[in-house]
PDB file of C-alpha atoms in Angstrom:
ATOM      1  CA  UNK A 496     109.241 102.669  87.974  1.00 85.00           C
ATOM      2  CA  UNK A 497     106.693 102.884  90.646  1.00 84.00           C
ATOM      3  CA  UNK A 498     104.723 106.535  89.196  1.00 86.00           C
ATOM      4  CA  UNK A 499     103.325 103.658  86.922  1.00 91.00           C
ATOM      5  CA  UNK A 500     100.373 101.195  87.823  1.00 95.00           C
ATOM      6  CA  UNK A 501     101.225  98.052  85.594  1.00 95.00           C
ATOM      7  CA  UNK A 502     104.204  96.826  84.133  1.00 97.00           C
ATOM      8  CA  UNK A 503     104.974  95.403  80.736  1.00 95.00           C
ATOM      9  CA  UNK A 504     107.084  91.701  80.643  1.00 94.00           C
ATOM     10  CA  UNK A 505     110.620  93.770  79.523  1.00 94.00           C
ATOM     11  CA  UNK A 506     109.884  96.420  82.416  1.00 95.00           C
ATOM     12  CA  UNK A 507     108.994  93.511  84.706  1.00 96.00           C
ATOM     13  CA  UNK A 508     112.743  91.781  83.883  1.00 94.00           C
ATOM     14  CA  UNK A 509     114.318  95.281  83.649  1.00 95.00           C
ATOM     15  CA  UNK A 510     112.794  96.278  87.179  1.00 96.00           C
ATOM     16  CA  UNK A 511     113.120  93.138  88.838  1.00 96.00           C
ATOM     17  CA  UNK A 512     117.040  93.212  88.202  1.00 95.00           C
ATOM     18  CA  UNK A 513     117.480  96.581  89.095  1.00 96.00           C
ATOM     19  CA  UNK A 514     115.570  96.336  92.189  1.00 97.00           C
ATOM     20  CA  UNK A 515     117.605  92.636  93.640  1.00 95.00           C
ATOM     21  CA  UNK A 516     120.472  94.844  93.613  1.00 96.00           C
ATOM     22  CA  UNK A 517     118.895  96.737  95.879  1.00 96.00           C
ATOM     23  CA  UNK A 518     118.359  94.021  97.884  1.00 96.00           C
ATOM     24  CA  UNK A 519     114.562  94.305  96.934  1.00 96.00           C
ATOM     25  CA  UNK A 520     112.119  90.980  95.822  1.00 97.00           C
ATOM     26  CA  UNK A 521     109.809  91.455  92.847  1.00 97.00           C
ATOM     27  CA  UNK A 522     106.962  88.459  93.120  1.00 97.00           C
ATOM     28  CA  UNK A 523     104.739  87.613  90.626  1.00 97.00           C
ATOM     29  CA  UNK A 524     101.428  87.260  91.670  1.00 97.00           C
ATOM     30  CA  UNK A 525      99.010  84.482  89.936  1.00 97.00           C
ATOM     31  CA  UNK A 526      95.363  85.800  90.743  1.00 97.00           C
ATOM     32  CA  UNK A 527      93.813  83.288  87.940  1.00 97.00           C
ATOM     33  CA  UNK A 528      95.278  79.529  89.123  1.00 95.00           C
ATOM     34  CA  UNK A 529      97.461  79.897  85.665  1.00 94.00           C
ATOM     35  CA  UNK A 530     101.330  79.707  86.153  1.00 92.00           C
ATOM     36  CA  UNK A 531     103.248  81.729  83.564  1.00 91.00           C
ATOM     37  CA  UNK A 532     106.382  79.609  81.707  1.00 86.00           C
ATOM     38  CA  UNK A 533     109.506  80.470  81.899  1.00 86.00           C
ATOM     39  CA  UNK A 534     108.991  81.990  85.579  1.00 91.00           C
ATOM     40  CA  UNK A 535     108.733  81.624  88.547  1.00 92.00           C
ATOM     41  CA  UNK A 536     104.720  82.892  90.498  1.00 95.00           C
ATOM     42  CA  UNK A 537     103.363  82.027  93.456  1.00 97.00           C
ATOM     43  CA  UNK A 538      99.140  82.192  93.702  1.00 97.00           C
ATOM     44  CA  UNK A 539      97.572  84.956  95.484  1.00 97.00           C
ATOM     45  CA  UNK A 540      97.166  84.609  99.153  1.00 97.00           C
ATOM     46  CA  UNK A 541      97.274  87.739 101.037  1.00 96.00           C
ATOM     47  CA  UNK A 542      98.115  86.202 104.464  1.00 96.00           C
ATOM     48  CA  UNK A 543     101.252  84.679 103.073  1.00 96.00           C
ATOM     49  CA  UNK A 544     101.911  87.285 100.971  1.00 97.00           C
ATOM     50  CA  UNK A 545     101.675  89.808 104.516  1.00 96.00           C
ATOM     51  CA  UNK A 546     103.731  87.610 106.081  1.00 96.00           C
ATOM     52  CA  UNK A 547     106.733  88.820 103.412  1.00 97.00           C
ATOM     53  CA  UNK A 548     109.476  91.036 103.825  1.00 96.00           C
ATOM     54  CA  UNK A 549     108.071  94.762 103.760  1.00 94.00           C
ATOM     55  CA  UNK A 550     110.525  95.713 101.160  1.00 94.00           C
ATOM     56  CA  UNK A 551     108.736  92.835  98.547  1.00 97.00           C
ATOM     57  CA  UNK A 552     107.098  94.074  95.015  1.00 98.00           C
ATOM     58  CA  UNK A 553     104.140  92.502  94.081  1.00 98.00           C
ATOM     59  CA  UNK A 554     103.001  91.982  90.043  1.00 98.00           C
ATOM     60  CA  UNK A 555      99.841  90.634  89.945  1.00 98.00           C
ATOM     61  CA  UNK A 556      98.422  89.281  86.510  1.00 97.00           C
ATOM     62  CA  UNK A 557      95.207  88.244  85.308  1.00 96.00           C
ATOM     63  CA  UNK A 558      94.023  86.855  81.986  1.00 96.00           C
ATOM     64  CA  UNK A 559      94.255  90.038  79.990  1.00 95.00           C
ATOM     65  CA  UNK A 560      95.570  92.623  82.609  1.00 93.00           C
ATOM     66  CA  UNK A 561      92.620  94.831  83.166  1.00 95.00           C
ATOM     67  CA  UNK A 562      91.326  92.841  86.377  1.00 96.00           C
ATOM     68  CA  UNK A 563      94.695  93.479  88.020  1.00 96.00           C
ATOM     69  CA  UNK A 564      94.765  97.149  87.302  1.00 96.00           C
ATOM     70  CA  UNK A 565      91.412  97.859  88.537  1.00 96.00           C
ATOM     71  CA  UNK A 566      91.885  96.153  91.549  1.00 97.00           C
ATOM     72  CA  UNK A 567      95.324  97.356  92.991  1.00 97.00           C
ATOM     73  CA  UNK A 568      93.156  99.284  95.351  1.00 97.00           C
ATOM     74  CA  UNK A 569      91.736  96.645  96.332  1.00 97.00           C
ATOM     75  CA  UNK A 570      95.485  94.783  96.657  1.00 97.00           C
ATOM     76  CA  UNK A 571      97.155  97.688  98.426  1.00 97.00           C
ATOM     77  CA  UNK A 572      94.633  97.842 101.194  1.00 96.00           C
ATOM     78  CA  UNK A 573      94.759  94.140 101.943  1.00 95.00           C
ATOM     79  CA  UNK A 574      98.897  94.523 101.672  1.00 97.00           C
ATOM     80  CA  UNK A 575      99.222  98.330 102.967  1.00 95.00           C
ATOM     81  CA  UNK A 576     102.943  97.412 103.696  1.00 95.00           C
ATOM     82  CA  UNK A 577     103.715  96.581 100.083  1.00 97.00           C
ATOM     83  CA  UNK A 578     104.380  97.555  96.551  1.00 97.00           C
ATOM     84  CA  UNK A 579     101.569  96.551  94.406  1.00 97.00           C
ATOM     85  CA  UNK A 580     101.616  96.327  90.660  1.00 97.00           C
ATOM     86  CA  UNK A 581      99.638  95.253  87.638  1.00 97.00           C
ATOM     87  CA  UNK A 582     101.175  93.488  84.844  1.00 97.00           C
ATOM     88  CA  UNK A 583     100.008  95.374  81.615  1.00 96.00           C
ATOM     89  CA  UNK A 584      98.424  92.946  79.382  1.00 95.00           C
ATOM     90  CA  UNK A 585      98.467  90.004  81.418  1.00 94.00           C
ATOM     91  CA  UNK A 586      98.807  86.301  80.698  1.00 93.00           C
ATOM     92  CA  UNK A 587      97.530  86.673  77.227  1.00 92.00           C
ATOM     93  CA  UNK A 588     100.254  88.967  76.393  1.00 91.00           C
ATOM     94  CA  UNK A 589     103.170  87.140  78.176  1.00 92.00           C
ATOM     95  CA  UNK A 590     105.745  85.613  75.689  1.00 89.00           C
ATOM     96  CA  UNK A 591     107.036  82.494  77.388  1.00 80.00           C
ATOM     97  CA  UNK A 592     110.811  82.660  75.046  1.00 80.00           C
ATOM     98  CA  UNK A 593     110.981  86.813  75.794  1.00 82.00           C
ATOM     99  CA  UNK A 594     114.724  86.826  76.822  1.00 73.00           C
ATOM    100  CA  UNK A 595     115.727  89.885  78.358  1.00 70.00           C
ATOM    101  CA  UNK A 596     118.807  92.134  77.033  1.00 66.00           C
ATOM    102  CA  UNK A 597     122.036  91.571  79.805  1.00 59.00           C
ATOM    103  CA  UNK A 598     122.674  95.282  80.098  1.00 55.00           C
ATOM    104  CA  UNK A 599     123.668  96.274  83.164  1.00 49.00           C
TER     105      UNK A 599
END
């Protein structure tokens, strides 16, 4: 999951439950001042997001995704203890009623 650079929305849910059971918090990371529905994001603000547990995933999203990939450089250096992702697509391809598949 992490040889990858951005995320789709099912790998996002897929990840994001495999990972809790690891004990492990995914975060989705609003870099545009537009909350997805249907999910919980908090707004980019690397001194709060520094101040989280090492172990923490970060998604960040943009508008259309591209942004977000081109800048995880950029992300990882200001958050060198920290998974950094992009989410592929971004908000314009999030589906708000996308329910994920309980398969454990």
């Amino acid at each position: 999951m992490f040889e990858k650079d951005e995320w789709t929305q099912q790998e996002l849910y897929k990840y994001t439950k495999e990972l809790e059971k690891e004990g492990i918090k995914v975060v989705l990371v609003d870099t545009i001042l537009k909350p997805l529905n249907n999910i919980e994001t908090i707004t980019y603000n690397p001194y709060e997001m520094a101040q989280m547990s090492e172990n923490t995933v970060f998604v960040f999203y943009c508008d259309t995704g591209k942004t977000t990939k081109e800048r995880l450089e950029f992300y990882r250096k200001k958050l060198p203890k920290h998974r950094c992702v992009s989410l592929r697509g971004g908000r314009g391809y999030w589906r708000p009623n996308y329910q994920p598949h309980n398969k454990d």
